[in-house]
Amino acid sequence: GQNIDQPTEMTATEGAIVQINCTYQTSGFNGLFWYQQHAGEAPTFLSYNVLDGLEEKGRFSSFLSRSKGYSYLLLKELQMKDSASYLCAVPIPNRGSTLGRLYFGRGTQLTVWP
Amino acid sequence: DSGVTQTPKHLITATGQRVTLRCSPRSGDLSVYWYQQSLDQGLQFLIQYYNGEERAKGNILERFSAQQFPDLHSELNLSSLELGDSALYFCASSPGTGTDTQYFGPGTRLTVL
């Protein structure tokens, strides 16, 4: 089976740096996704990590440690528009797709204050 | 804009009724996924189609069914609706090969009164 743990809520100030942690247990690892979701809107893809280490993409970076079952999303130079839910997800492969369906954590609601 | 389209955006109906949600995947994507998001359950996988065939099922109720047509668009049918079916329903699509990242449509908000 799969299990994902993320903090429920976090707050930070505009311009600051915030790290959102995710721990996972899955039978067979096929990478880890991060999505951003504003209230009432679609999840939007942020990153996909399959190898250990840090991947940087502009203000957002994502880190993976496969041996520890741990990932984090690092958001720098926070802006008000970064207030959203951040979802950690692991794929579950099946016949007919490389990665298959996504198993999502409950998400971390980030509030950025001015 | 992810390139995935869903209609309608909002749907309000009564208990016991039947509705159909429609999804058009990104150009070239063969896999379509349906997810349900409610306040108390988070994002839950319902069902996946790949090039017209069902490939995986999640905790989808028997009252729910789906299909993917030859032009690759998909429909999710919800029948005998209950109050608890009120939720956001998202469709996502992916190539089915390579990195296989899923891109989500804007969702359909279903309200059952």
GROMACS .gro file of C-alpha atoms in nm:
model
  227
    1GLY     CA    1   0.000   0.000   0.000
    2GLN     CA    2   0.088   0.366  -0.003
    3ASN     CA    3   0.102   0.633   0.264
    4ILE     CA    4   0.198   0.999   0.241
    5ASP     CA    5   0.237   1.242   0.528
    6GLN     CA    6   0.254   1.619   0.491
    7PRO     CA    7   0.194   1.899   0.741
    8THR     CA    8  -0.162   2.026   0.718
    9GLU     CA    9  -0.086   2.397   0.731
   10MET     CA   10   0.209   2.634   0.714
   11THR     CA   11   0.240   3.010   0.721
   12ALA     CA   12   0.519   3.237   0.603
   13THR     CA   13   0.589   3.600   0.520
   14GLU     CA   14   0.626   3.754   0.178
   15GLY     CA   15   0.988   3.738   0.060
   16ALA     CA   16   1.076   3.453   0.295
   17ILE     CA   17   1.177   3.091   0.224
   18VAL     CA   18   0.956   2.796   0.321
   19GLN     CA   19   1.021   2.422   0.311
   20ILE     CA   20   0.726   2.183   0.281
   21ASN     CA   21   0.811   1.827   0.382
   22CYS     CA   22   0.664   1.501   0.258
   23THR     CA   23   0.734   1.150   0.382
   24TYR     CA   24   0.607   0.852   0.190
   25GLN     CA   25   0.581   0.475   0.200
   26THR     CA   26   0.514   0.293  -0.123
   27SER     CA   27   0.561  -0.058  -0.256
   28GLY     CA   28   0.794   0.003  -0.548
   29PHE     CA   29   0.920   0.357  -0.598
   30ASN     CA   30   0.860   0.532  -0.930
   31GLY     CA   31   0.933   0.890  -0.843
   32LEU     CA   32   0.752   1.164  -0.659
   33PHE     CA   33   0.545   1.456  -0.785
   34TRP     CA   34   0.465   1.796  -0.641
   35TYR     CA   35   0.156   1.986  -0.750
   36GLN     CA   36   0.024   2.329  -0.656
   37GLN     CA   37  -0.348   2.380  -0.615
   38HIS     CA   38  -0.525   2.711  -0.556
   39ALA     CA   39  -0.865   2.684  -0.392
   40GLY     CA   40  -1.129   2.556  -0.635
   41GLU     CA   41  -0.881   2.523  -0.919
   42ALA     CA   42  -0.695   2.240  -1.090
   43PRO     CA   43  -0.371   2.099  -0.951
   44THR     CA   44  -0.080   2.227  -1.158
   45PHE     CA   45   0.243   2.034  -1.204
   46LEU     CA   46   0.549   2.169  -1.024
   47SER     CA   47   0.811   1.894  -1.023
   48TYR     CA   48   0.891   1.527  -1.062
   49ASN     CA   49   1.187   1.367  -0.883
   50VAL     CA   50   1.303   1.014  -0.947
   51LEU     CA   51   1.670   1.041  -0.846
   52ASP     CA   52   1.814   1.158  -0.515
   53GLY     CA   53   1.911   1.518  -0.483
   54LEU     CA   54   1.788   1.870  -0.537
   55GLU     CA   55   1.629   1.994  -0.859
   56GLU     CA   56   1.594   2.367  -0.898
   57LYS     CA   57   1.335   2.535  -1.115
   58GLY     CA   58   1.323   2.910  -1.066
   59ARG     CA   59   1.191   3.001  -0.722
   60PHE     CA   60   1.084   2.642  -0.658
   61SER     CA   61   1.317   2.350  -0.582
   62SER     CA   62   1.237   1.991  -0.495
   63PHE     CA   63   1.453   1.744  -0.305
   64LEU     CA   64   1.433   1.366  -0.284
   65SER     CA   65   1.595   1.107  -0.060
   66ARG     CA   66   1.483   0.760  -0.165
   67SER     CA   67   1.661   0.586   0.124
   68LYS     CA   68   1.473   0.800   0.377
   69GLY     CA   69   1.139   0.804   0.193
   70TYR     CA   70   1.149   1.182   0.213
   71SER     CA   71   1.102   1.479  -0.013
   72TYR     CA   72   1.064   1.851   0.032
   73LEU     CA   73   0.953   2.144  -0.176
   74LEU     CA   74   1.147   2.466  -0.122
   75LEU     CA   75   0.983   2.793  -0.214
   76LYS     CA   76   1.203   3.104  -0.221
   77GLU     CA   77   1.117   3.474  -0.237
   78LEU     CA   78   0.761   3.400  -0.140
   79GLN     CA   79   0.485   3.598  -0.305
   80MET     CA   80   0.120   3.638  -0.206
   81LYS     CA   81   0.020   3.433  -0.509
   82ASP     CA   82   0.208   3.133  -0.363
   83SER     CA   83  -0.071   3.095  -0.106
   84ALA     CA   84  -0.212   2.757  -0.212
   85SER     CA   85  -0.224   2.390  -0.123
   86TYR     CA   86   0.088   2.190  -0.213
   87LEU     CA   87   0.027   1.825  -0.290
   88CYS     CA   88   0.284   1.547  -0.273
   89ALA     CA   89   0.200   1.241  -0.487
   90VAL     CA   90   0.350   0.906  -0.585
   91PRO     CA   91   0.264   0.723  -0.908
   92ILE     CA   92   0.134   0.368  -0.910
   93PRO     CA   93   0.223   0.209  -1.246
   94ASN     CA   94  -0.008  -0.020  -1.434
   95ARG     CA   95  -0.044  -0.173  -1.774
   96GLY     CA   96  -0.073   0.093  -2.039
   97SER     CA   97   0.113   0.379  -1.876
   98THR     CA   98   0.465   0.440  -1.762
   99LEU     CA   99   0.371   0.591  -1.428
  100GLY     CA  100   0.001   0.527  -1.382
  101ARG     CA  101  -0.241   0.682  -1.139
  102LEU     CA  102  -0.129   0.920  -0.867
  103TYR     CA  103  -0.173   0.862  -0.496
  104PHE     CA  104  -0.193   1.203  -0.330
  105GLY     CA  105  -0.117   1.325   0.017
  106ARG     CA  106  -0.380   1.545   0.184
  107GLY     CA  107  -0.181   1.856   0.091
  108THR     CA  108  -0.016   2.138   0.285
  109GLN     CA  109  -0.210   2.464   0.290
  110LEU     CA  110   0.044   2.748   0.271
  111THR     CA  111  -0.060   3.100   0.365
  112VAL     CA  112   0.173   3.384   0.273
  113TRP     CA  113   0.128   3.703   0.477
  114PRO     CA  114   0.234   4.049   0.358
  115ASP     CA  115  -0.393   2.640  -1.941
  116SER     CA  116  -0.305   2.269  -1.923
  117GLY     CA  117  -0.466   2.181  -2.256
  118VAL     CA  118  -0.717   1.951  -2.085
  119THR     CA  119  -1.077   2.067  -2.113
  120GLN     CA  120  -1.374   1.967  -1.900
  121THR     CA  121  -1.742   2.048  -1.927
  122PRO     CA  122  -1.953   2.161  -1.761
  123LYS     CA  123  -1.771   2.381  -1.510
  124HIS     CA  124  -2.056   2.370  -1.262
  125LEU     CA  125  -2.345   2.128  -1.224
  126ILE     CA  126  -2.629   2.150  -0.974
  127THR     CA  127  -2.874   1.863  -0.956
  128ALA     CA  128  -3.100   1.674  -0.720
  129THR     CA  129  -3.058   1.346  -0.537
  130GLY     CA  130  -3.143   1.044  -0.747
  131GLN     CA  131  -3.052   1.211  -1.074
  132ARG     CA  132  -2.789   1.113  -1.331
  133VAL     CA  133  -2.521   1.339  -1.479
  134THR     CA  134  -2.243   1.309  -1.738
  135LEU     CA  135  -1.911   1.487  -1.709
  136ARG     CA  136  -1.697   1.529  -2.018
  137CYS     CA  137  -1.321   1.553  -2.063
  138SER     CA  138  -1.099   1.615  -2.364
  139PRO     CA  139  -0.732   1.527  -2.309
  140ARG     CA  140  -0.429   1.718  -2.431
  141SER     CA  141  -0.342   1.659  -2.793
  142GLY     CA  142  -0.143   1.338  -2.823
  143ASP     CA  143  -0.219   1.207  -2.473
  144LEU     CA  144  -0.357   0.854  -2.466
  145SER     CA  145  -0.423   0.815  -2.092
  146VAL     CA  146  -0.716   0.979  -1.915
  147TYR     CA  147  -0.764   0.971  -1.539
  148TRP     CA  148  -1.063   1.075  -1.330
  149TYR     CA  149  -1.021   1.201  -0.972
  150GLN     CA  150  -1.271   1.312  -0.710
  151GLN     CA  151  -1.187   1.581  -0.457
  152SER     CA  152  -1.405   1.641  -0.156
  153LEU     CA  153  -1.322   1.841   0.156
  154ASP     CA  154  -1.292   1.539   0.380
  155GLN     CA  155  -1.120   1.298   0.139
  156GLY     CA  156  -0.866   1.492  -0.061
  157LEU     CA  157  -0.787   1.392  -0.419
  158GLN     CA  158  -0.898   1.035  -0.480
  159PHE     CA  159  -0.837   0.834  -0.795
  160LEU     CA  160  -1.147   0.692  -0.959
  161ILE     CA  161  -1.056   0.530  -1.290
  162GLN     CA  162  -0.803   0.535  -1.577
  163TYR     CA  163  -0.842   0.474  -1.948
  164TYR     CA  164  -0.565   0.422  -2.198
  165ASN     CA  165  -0.639   0.446  -2.569
  166GLY     CA  166  -1.000   0.344  -2.518
  167GLU     CA  167  -0.947   0.065  -2.268
  168GLU     CA  168  -0.996   0.066  -1.893
  169ARG     CA  169  -0.658   0.021  -1.723
  170ALA     CA  170  -0.705   0.085  -1.352
  171LYS     CA  171  -0.987   0.134  -1.106
  172GLY     CA  172  -0.978   0.303  -0.769
  173ASN     CA  173  -1.253   0.322  -0.511
  174ILE     CA  174  -1.512   0.403  -0.773
  175LEU     CA  175  -1.872   0.341  -0.671
  176GLU     CA  176  -2.086   0.101  -0.875
  177ARG     CA  177  -2.318   0.394  -0.945
  178PHE     CA  178  -2.032   0.557  -1.136
  179SER     CA  179  -1.907   0.450  -1.476
  180ALA     CA  180  -1.679   0.592  -1.742
  181GLN     CA  181  -1.566   0.535  -2.096
  182GLN     CA  182  -1.311   0.668  -2.342
  183PHE     CA  183  -1.417   0.714  -2.701
  184PRO     CA  184  -1.219   0.658  -3.025
  185ASP     CA  185  -1.138   1.032  -3.041
  186LEU     CA  186  -0.992   0.986  -2.688
  187HIS     CA  187  -1.234   1.211  -2.507
  188SER     CA  188  -1.381   1.057  -2.194
  189GLU     CA  189  -1.707   1.076  -2.006
  190LEU     CA  190  -1.779   1.003  -1.641
  191ASN     CA  191  -2.137   0.903  -1.567
  192LEU     CA  192  -2.272   0.942  -1.215
  193SER     CA  193  -2.614   0.798  -1.139
  194SER     CA  194  -2.853   0.773  -0.844
  195LEU     CA  195  -2.678   1.076  -0.704
  196GLU     CA  196  -2.649   1.125  -0.329
  197LEU     CA  197  -2.565   1.433  -0.124
  198GLY     CA  198  -2.223   1.285  -0.055
  199ASP     CA  199  -2.136   1.285  -0.424
  200SER     CA  200  -2.103   1.662  -0.414
  201ALA     CA  201  -1.737   1.727  -0.497
  202LEU     CA  202  -1.493   1.856  -0.754
  203TYR     CA  203  -1.432   1.605  -1.031
  204PHE     CA  204  -1.104   1.640  -1.217
  205CYS     CA  205  -0.987   1.479  -1.534
  206ALA     CA  206  -0.616   1.449  -1.606
  207SER     CA  207  -0.433   1.326  -1.912
  208SER     CA  208  -0.083   1.198  -1.981
  209PRO     CA  209   0.103   1.055  -2.281
  210GLY     CA  210   0.117   0.704  -2.135
  211THR     CA  211   0.487   0.682  -2.211
  212GLY     CA  212   0.808   0.857  -2.111
  213THR     CA  213   0.787   1.096  -1.817
  214ASP     CA  214   0.411   1.049  -1.825
  215THR     CA  215   0.329   1.360  -1.622
  216GLN     CA  216  -0.042   1.412  -1.560
  217TYR     CA  217  -0.194   1.748  -1.646
  218PHE     CA  218  -0.527   1.834  -1.493
  219GLY     CA  219  -0.834   1.993  -1.640
  220PRO     CA  220  -1.018   2.279  -1.464
  221GLY     CA  221  -1.264   2.040  -1.303
  222THR     CA  222  -1.641   2.012  -1.274
  223ARG     CA  223  -1.798   2.121  -0.948
  224LEU     CA  224  -2.095   1.897  -0.878
  225THR     CA  225  -2.351   2.003  -0.620
  226VAL     CA  226  -2.624   1.754  -0.528
  227LEU     CA  227  -2.918   1.909  -0.344
   0.00000   0.00000   0.00000
